[in-house]
PDB file of C-alpha atoms in Angstrom:
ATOM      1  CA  UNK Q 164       0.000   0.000   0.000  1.00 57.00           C
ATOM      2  CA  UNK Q 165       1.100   3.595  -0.660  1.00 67.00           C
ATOM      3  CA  UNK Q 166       1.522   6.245   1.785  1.00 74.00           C
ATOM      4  CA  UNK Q 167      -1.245   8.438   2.672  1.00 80.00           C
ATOM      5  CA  UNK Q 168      -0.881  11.497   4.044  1.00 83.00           C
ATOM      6  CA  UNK Q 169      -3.125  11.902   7.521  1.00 83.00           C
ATOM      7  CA  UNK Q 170      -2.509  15.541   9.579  1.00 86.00           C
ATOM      8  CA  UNK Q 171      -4.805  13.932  11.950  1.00 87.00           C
ATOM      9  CA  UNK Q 172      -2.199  12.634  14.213  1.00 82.00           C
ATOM     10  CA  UNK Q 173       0.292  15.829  13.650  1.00 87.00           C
ATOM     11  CA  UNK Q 174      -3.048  18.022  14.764  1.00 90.00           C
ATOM     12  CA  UNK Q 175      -3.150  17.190  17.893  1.00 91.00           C
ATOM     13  CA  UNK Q 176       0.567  17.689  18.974  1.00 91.00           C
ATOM     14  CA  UNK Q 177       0.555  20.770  17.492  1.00 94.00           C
ATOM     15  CA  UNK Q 178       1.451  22.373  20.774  1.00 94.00           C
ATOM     16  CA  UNK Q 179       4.686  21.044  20.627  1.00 95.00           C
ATOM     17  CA  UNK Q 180       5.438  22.584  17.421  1.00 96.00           C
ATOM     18  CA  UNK Q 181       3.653  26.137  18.461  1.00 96.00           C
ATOM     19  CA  UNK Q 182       5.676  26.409  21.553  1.00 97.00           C
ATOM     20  CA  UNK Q 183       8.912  25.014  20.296  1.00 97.00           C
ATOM     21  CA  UNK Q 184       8.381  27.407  17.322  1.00 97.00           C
ATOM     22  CA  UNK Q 185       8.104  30.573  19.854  1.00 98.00           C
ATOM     23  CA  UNK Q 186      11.447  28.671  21.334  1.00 97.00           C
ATOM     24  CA  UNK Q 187      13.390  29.613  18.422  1.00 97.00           C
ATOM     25  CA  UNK Q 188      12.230  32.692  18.281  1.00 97.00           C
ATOM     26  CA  UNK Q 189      13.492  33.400  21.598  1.00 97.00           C
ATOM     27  CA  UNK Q 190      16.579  31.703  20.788  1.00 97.00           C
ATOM     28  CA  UNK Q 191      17.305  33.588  18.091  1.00 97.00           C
ATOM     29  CA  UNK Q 192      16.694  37.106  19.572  1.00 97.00           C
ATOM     30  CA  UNK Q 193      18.492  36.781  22.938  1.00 97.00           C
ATOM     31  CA  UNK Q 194      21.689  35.530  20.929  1.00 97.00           C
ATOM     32  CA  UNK Q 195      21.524  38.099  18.333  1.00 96.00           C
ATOM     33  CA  UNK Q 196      21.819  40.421  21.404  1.00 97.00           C
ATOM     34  CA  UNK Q 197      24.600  38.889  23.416  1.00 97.00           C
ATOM     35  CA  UNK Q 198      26.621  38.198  20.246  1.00 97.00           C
ATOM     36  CA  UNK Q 199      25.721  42.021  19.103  1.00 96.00           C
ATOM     37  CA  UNK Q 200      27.328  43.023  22.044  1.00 97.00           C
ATOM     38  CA  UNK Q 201      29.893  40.755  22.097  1.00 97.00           C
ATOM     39  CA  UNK Q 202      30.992  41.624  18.460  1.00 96.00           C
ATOM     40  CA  UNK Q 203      30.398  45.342  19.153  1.00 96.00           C
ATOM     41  CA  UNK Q 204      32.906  45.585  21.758  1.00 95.00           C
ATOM     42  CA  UNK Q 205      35.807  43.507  20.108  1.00 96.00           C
ATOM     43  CA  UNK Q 206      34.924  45.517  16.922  1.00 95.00           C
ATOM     44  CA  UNK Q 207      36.101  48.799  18.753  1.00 94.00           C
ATOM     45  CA  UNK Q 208      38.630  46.866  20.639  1.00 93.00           C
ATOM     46  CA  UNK Q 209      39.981  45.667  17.611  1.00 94.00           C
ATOM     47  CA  UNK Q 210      40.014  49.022  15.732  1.00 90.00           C
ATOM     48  CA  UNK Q 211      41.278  51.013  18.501  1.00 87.00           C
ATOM     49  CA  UNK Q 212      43.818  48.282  20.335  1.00 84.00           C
ATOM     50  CA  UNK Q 213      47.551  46.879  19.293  1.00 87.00           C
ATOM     51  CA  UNK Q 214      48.727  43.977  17.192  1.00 91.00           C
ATOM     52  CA  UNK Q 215      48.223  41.709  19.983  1.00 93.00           C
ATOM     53  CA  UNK Q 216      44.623  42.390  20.827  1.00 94.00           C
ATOM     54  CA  UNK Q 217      43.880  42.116  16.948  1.00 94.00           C
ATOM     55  CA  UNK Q 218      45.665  38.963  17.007  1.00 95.00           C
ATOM     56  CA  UNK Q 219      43.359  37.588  19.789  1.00 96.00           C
ATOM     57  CA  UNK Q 220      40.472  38.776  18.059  1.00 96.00           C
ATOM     58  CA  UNK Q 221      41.190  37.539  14.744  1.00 95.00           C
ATOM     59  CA  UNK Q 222      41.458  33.874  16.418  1.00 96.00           C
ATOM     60  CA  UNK Q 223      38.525  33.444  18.020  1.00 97.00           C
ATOM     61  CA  UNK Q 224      36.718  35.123  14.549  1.00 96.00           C
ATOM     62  CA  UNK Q 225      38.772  32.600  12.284  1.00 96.00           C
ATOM     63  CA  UNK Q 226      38.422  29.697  15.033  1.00 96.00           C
ATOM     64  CA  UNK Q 227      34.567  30.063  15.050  1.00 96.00           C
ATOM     65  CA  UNK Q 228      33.968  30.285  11.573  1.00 93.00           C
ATOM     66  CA  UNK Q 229      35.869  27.507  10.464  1.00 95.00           C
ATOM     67  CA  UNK Q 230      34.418  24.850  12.831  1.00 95.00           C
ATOM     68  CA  UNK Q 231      30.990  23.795  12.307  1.00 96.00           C
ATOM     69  CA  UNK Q 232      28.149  25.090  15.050  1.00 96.00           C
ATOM     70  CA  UNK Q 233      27.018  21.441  15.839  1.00 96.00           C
ATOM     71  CA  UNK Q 234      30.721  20.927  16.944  1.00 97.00           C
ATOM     72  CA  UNK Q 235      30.503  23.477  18.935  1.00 97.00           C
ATOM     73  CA  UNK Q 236      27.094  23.181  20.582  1.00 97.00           C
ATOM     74  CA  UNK Q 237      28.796  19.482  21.905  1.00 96.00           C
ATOM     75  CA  UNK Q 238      32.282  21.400  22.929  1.00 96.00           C
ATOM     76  CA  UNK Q 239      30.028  23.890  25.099  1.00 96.00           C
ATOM     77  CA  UNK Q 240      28.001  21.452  26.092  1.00 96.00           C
ATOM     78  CA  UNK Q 241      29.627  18.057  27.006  1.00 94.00           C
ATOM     79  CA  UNK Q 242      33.377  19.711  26.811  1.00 92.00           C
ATOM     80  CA  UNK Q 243      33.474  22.791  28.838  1.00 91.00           C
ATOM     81  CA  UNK Q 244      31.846  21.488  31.815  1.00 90.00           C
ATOM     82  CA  UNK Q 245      33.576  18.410  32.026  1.00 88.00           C
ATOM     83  CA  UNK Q 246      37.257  20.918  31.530  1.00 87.00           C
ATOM     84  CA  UNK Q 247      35.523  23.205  34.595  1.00 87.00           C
ATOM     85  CA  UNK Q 248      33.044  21.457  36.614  1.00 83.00           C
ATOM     86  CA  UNK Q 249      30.513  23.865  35.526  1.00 87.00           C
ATOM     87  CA  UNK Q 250      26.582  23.041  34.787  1.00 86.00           C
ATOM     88  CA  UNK Q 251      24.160  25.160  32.840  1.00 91.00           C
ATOM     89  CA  UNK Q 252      20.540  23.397  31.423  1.00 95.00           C
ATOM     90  CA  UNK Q 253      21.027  22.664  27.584  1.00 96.00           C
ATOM     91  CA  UNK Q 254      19.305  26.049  26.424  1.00 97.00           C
ATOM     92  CA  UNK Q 255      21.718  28.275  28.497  1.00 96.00           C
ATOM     93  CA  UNK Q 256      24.311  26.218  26.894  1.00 97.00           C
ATOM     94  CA  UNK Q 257      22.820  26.945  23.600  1.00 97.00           C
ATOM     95  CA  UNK Q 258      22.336  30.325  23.856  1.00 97.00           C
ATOM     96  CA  UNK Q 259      26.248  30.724  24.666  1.00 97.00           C
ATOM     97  CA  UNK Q 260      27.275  28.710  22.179  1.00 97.00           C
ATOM     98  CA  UNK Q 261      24.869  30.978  19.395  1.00 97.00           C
ATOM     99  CA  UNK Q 262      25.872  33.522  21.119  1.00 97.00           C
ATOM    100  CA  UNK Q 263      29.771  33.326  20.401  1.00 97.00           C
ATOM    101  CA  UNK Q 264      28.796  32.017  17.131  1.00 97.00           C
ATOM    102  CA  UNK Q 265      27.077  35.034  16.237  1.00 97.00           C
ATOM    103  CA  UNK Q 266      29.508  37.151  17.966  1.00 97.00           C
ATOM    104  CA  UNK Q 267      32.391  36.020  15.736  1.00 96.00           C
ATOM    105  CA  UNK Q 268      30.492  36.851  12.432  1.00 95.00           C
ATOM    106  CA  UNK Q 269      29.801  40.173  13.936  1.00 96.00           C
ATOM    107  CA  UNK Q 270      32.668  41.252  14.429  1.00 96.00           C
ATOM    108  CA  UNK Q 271      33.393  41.915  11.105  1.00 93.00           C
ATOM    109  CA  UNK Q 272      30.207  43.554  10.443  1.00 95.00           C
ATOM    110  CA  UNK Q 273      30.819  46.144  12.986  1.00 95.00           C
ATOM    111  CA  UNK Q 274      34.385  46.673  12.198  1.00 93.00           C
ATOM    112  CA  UNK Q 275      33.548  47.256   8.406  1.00 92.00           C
ATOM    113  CA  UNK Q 276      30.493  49.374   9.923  1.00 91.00           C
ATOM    114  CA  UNK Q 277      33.064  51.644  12.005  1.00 90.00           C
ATOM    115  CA  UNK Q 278      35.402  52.163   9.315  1.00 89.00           C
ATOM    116  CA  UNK Q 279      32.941  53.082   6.865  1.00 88.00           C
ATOM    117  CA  UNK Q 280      32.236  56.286   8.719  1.00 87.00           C
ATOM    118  CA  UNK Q 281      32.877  59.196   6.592  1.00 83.00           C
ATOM    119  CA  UNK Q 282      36.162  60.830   7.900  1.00 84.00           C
ATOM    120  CA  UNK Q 283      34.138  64.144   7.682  1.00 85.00           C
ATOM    121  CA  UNK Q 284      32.292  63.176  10.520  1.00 84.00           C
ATOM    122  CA  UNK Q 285      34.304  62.382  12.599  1.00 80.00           C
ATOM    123  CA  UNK Q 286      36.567  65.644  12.213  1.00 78.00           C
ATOM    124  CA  UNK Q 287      33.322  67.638  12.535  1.00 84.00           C
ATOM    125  CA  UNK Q 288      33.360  66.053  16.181  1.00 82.00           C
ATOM    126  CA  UNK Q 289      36.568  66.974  16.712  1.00 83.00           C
ATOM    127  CA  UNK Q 290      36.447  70.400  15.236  1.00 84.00           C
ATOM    128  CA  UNK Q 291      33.744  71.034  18.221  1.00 86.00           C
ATOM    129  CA  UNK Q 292      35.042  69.556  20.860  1.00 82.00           C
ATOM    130  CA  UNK Q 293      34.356  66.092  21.839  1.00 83.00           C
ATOM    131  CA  UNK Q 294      36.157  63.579  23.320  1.00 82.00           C
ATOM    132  CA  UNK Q 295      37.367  60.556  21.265  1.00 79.00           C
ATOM    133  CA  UNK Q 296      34.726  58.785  23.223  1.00 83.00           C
ATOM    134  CA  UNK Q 297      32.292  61.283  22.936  1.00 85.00           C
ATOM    135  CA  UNK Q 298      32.815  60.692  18.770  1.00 84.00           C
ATOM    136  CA  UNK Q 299      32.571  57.542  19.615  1.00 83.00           C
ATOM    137  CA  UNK Q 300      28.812  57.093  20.940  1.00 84.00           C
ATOM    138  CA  UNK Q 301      27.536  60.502  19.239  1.00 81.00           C
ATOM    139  CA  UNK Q 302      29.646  60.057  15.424  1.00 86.00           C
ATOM    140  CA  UNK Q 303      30.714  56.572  14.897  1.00 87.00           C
ATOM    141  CA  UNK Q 304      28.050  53.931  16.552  1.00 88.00           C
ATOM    142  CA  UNK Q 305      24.826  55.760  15.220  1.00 88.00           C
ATOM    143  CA  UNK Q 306      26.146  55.975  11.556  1.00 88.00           C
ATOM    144  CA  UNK Q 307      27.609  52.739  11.921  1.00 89.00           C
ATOM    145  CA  UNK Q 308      24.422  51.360  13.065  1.00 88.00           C
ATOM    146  CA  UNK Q 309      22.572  52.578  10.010  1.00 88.00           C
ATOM    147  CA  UNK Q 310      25.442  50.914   7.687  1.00 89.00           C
ATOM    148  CA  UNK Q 311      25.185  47.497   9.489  1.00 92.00           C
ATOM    149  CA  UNK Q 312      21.102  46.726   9.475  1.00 91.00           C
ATOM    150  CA  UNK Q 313      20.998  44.948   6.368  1.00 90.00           C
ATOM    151  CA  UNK Q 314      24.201  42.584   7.550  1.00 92.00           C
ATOM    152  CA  UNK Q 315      22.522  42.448  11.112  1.00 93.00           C
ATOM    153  CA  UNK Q 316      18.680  41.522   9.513  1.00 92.00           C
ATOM    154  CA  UNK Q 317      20.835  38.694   7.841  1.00 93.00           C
ATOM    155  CA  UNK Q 318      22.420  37.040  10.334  1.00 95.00           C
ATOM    156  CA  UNK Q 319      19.012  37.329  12.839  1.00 96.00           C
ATOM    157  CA  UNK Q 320      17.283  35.458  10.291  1.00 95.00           C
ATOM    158  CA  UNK Q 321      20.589  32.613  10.161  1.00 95.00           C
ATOM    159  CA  UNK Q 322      20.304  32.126  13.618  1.00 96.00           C
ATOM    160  CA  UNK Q 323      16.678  31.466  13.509  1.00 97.00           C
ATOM    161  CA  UNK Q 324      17.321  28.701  11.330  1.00 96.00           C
ATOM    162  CA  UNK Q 325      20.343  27.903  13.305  1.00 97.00           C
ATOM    163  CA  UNK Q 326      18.554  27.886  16.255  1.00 97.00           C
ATOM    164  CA  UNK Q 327      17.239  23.970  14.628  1.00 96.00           C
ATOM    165  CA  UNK Q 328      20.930  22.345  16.171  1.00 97.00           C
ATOM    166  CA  UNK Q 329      19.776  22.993  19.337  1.00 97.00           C
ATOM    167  CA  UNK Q 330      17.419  19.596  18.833  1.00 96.00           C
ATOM    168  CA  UNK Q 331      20.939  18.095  19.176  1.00 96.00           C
ATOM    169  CA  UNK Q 332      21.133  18.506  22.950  1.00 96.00           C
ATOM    170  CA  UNK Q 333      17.285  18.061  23.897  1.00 94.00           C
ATOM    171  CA  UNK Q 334      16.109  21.899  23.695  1.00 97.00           C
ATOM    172  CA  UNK Q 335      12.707  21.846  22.790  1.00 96.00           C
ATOM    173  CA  UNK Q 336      12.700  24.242  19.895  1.00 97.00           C
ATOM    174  CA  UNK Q 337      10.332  23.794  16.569  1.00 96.00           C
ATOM    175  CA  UNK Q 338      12.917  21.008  15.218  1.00 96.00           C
ATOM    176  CA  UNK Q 339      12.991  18.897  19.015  1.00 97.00           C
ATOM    177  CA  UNK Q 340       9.069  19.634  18.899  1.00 96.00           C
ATOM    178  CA  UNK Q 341       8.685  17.750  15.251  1.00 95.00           C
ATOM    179  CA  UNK Q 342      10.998  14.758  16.044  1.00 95.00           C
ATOM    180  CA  UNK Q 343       9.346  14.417  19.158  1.00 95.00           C
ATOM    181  CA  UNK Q 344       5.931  14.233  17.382  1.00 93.00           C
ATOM    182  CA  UNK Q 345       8.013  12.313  14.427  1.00 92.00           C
ATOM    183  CA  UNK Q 346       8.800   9.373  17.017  1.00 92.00           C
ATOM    184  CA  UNK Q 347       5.530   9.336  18.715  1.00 89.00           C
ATOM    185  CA  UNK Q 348       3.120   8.864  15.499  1.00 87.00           C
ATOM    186  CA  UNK Q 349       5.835   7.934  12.673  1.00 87.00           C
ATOM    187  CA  UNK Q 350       4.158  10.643  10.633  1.00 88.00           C
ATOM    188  CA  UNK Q 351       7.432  11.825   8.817  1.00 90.00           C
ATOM    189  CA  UNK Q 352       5.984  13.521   5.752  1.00 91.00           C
ATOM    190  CA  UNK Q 353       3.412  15.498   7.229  1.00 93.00           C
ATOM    191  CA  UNK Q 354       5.503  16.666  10.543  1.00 94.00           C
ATOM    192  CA  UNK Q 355       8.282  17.814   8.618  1.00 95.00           C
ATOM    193  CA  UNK Q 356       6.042  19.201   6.132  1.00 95.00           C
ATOM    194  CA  UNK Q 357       4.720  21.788   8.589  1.00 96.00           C
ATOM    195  CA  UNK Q 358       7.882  22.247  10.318  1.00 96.00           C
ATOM    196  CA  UNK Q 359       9.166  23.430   7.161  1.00 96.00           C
ATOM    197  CA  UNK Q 360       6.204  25.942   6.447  1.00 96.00           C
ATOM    198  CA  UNK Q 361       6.408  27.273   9.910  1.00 97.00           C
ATOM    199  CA  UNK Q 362      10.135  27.788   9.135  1.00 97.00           C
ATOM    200  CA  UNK Q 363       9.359  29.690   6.078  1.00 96.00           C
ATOM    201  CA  UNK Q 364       6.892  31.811   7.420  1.00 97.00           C
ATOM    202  CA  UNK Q 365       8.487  32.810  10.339  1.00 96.00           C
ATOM    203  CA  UNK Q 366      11.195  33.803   8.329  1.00 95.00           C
ATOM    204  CA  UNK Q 367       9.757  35.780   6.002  1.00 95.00           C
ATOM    205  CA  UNK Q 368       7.532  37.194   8.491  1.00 96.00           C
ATOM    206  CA  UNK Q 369      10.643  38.525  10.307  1.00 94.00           C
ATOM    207  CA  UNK Q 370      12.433  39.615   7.455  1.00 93.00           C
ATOM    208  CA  UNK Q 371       9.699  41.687   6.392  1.00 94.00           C
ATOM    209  CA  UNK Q 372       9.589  43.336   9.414  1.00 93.00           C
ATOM    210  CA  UNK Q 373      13.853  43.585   9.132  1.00 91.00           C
ATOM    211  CA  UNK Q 374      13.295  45.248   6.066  1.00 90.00           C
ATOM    212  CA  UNK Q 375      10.985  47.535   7.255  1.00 91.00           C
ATOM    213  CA  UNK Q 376      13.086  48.803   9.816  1.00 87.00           C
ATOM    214  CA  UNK Q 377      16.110  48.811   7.217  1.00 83.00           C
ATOM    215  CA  UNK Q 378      14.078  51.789   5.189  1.00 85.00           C
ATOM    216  CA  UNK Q 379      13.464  53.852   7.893  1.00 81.00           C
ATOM    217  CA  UNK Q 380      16.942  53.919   9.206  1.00 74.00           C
ATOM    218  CA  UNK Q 381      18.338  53.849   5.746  1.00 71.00           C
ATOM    219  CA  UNK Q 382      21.567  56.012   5.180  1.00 55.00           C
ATOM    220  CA  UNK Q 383      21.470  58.173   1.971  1.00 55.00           C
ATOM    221  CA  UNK Q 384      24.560  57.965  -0.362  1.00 49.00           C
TER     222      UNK Q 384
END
């Protein structure tokens, strides 16, 4: 006999794809903060600091990049509490892990963001007075702000779909929810069916909104 398709089944778990959907979400935005800040300050750290600093900087960007984010959900996970007799639940773990991982990409992003500053502005701060930190959080972030949103709208939406390795430690995001509901009614067609079209809404839901908020901050060439 063929397959037939049933959403029956897939209906009445649905809860465990609603809430693990609203998971991700969550996920997604509380790492795209931390690793915001993260890359924010080693941005200005590494534009302002010595060769040694950049040096430090430039390995964790290149170390993070190059190794895959599953291999780094286990390190964080099974590795650095074993090295420091430390325990977190697995989303904590997660979020540190995206986190970092989003941090390292960032970095870049904010350094090209500073340096693209015009040079006029920034000697218009200094022509009136104000402090090299003062250019700093008046000149430099707010323009540099404005340059980054279309790199920073990108990588929100890559951790939302990133936020899917988590399933790999037991946090009960959209992808746990529909191999949980996978394993329970052996409905593999229609579970991952609606996974995906919850993936793809949610995406494009939040990337309309992205690009929303892209216009009105838009910087005029």
């Amino acid at each position: 006999m063929g397959y037939h398709l049933n959403f029956n089944l897939i209906w009445r778990h649905f809860d465990k794809l609603s809430n693990g959907l609203l998971l991700s979400v969550e996920l997604a935005i509380i790492s795209i903060a931390i690793g915001a800040l993260i890359g924010l300050i080693l941005a200005i750290c590494y534009v302002s600091a010595g060769r040694a600093v950049r040096a430090l900087i430039a390995a964790y960007v290149e170390f993070v990049r190059n190794v895959p984010l599953i291999l780094l959900v286990y390190l964080v996970f099974y590795g650095l509490p074993t090295a420091v007799d430390i325990a977190y639940s697995p989303t904590v773990s997660f979020i540190l892990t995206l986190s970092l991982y989003a941090g390292a990409y960032l970095v870049e992003v904010f350094r090209s963001g500073l340096e693209a500053v015009p040079r006029g502005q920034i000697d218009a701060g200094k022509a009136i007075g104000l402090t090299p930190w003062q250019r700093l959080l008046h000149v430099r972030l707010p323009t540099m702000t404005r340059i980054t949103l279309p790199a920073l709208s990108n990588t929100f939406i890559s951790l939302f779909k990133d936020t899917s390795v988590a399933s790999v430690i037991a946090v009960p995001e959209l992808t746990y929810g529909a191999q949980w509901i996978n394993f329970s009614t052996f409905r593999i067609i229609e579970v991952y069916l609606i996974t995906t079209v919850l993936y793809l809404v949610t995406g494009y839901v939040i990337l309309f909104g992205l690009r929303q908020m892209e216009r009105y901050f838009r910087v005029e060439r």
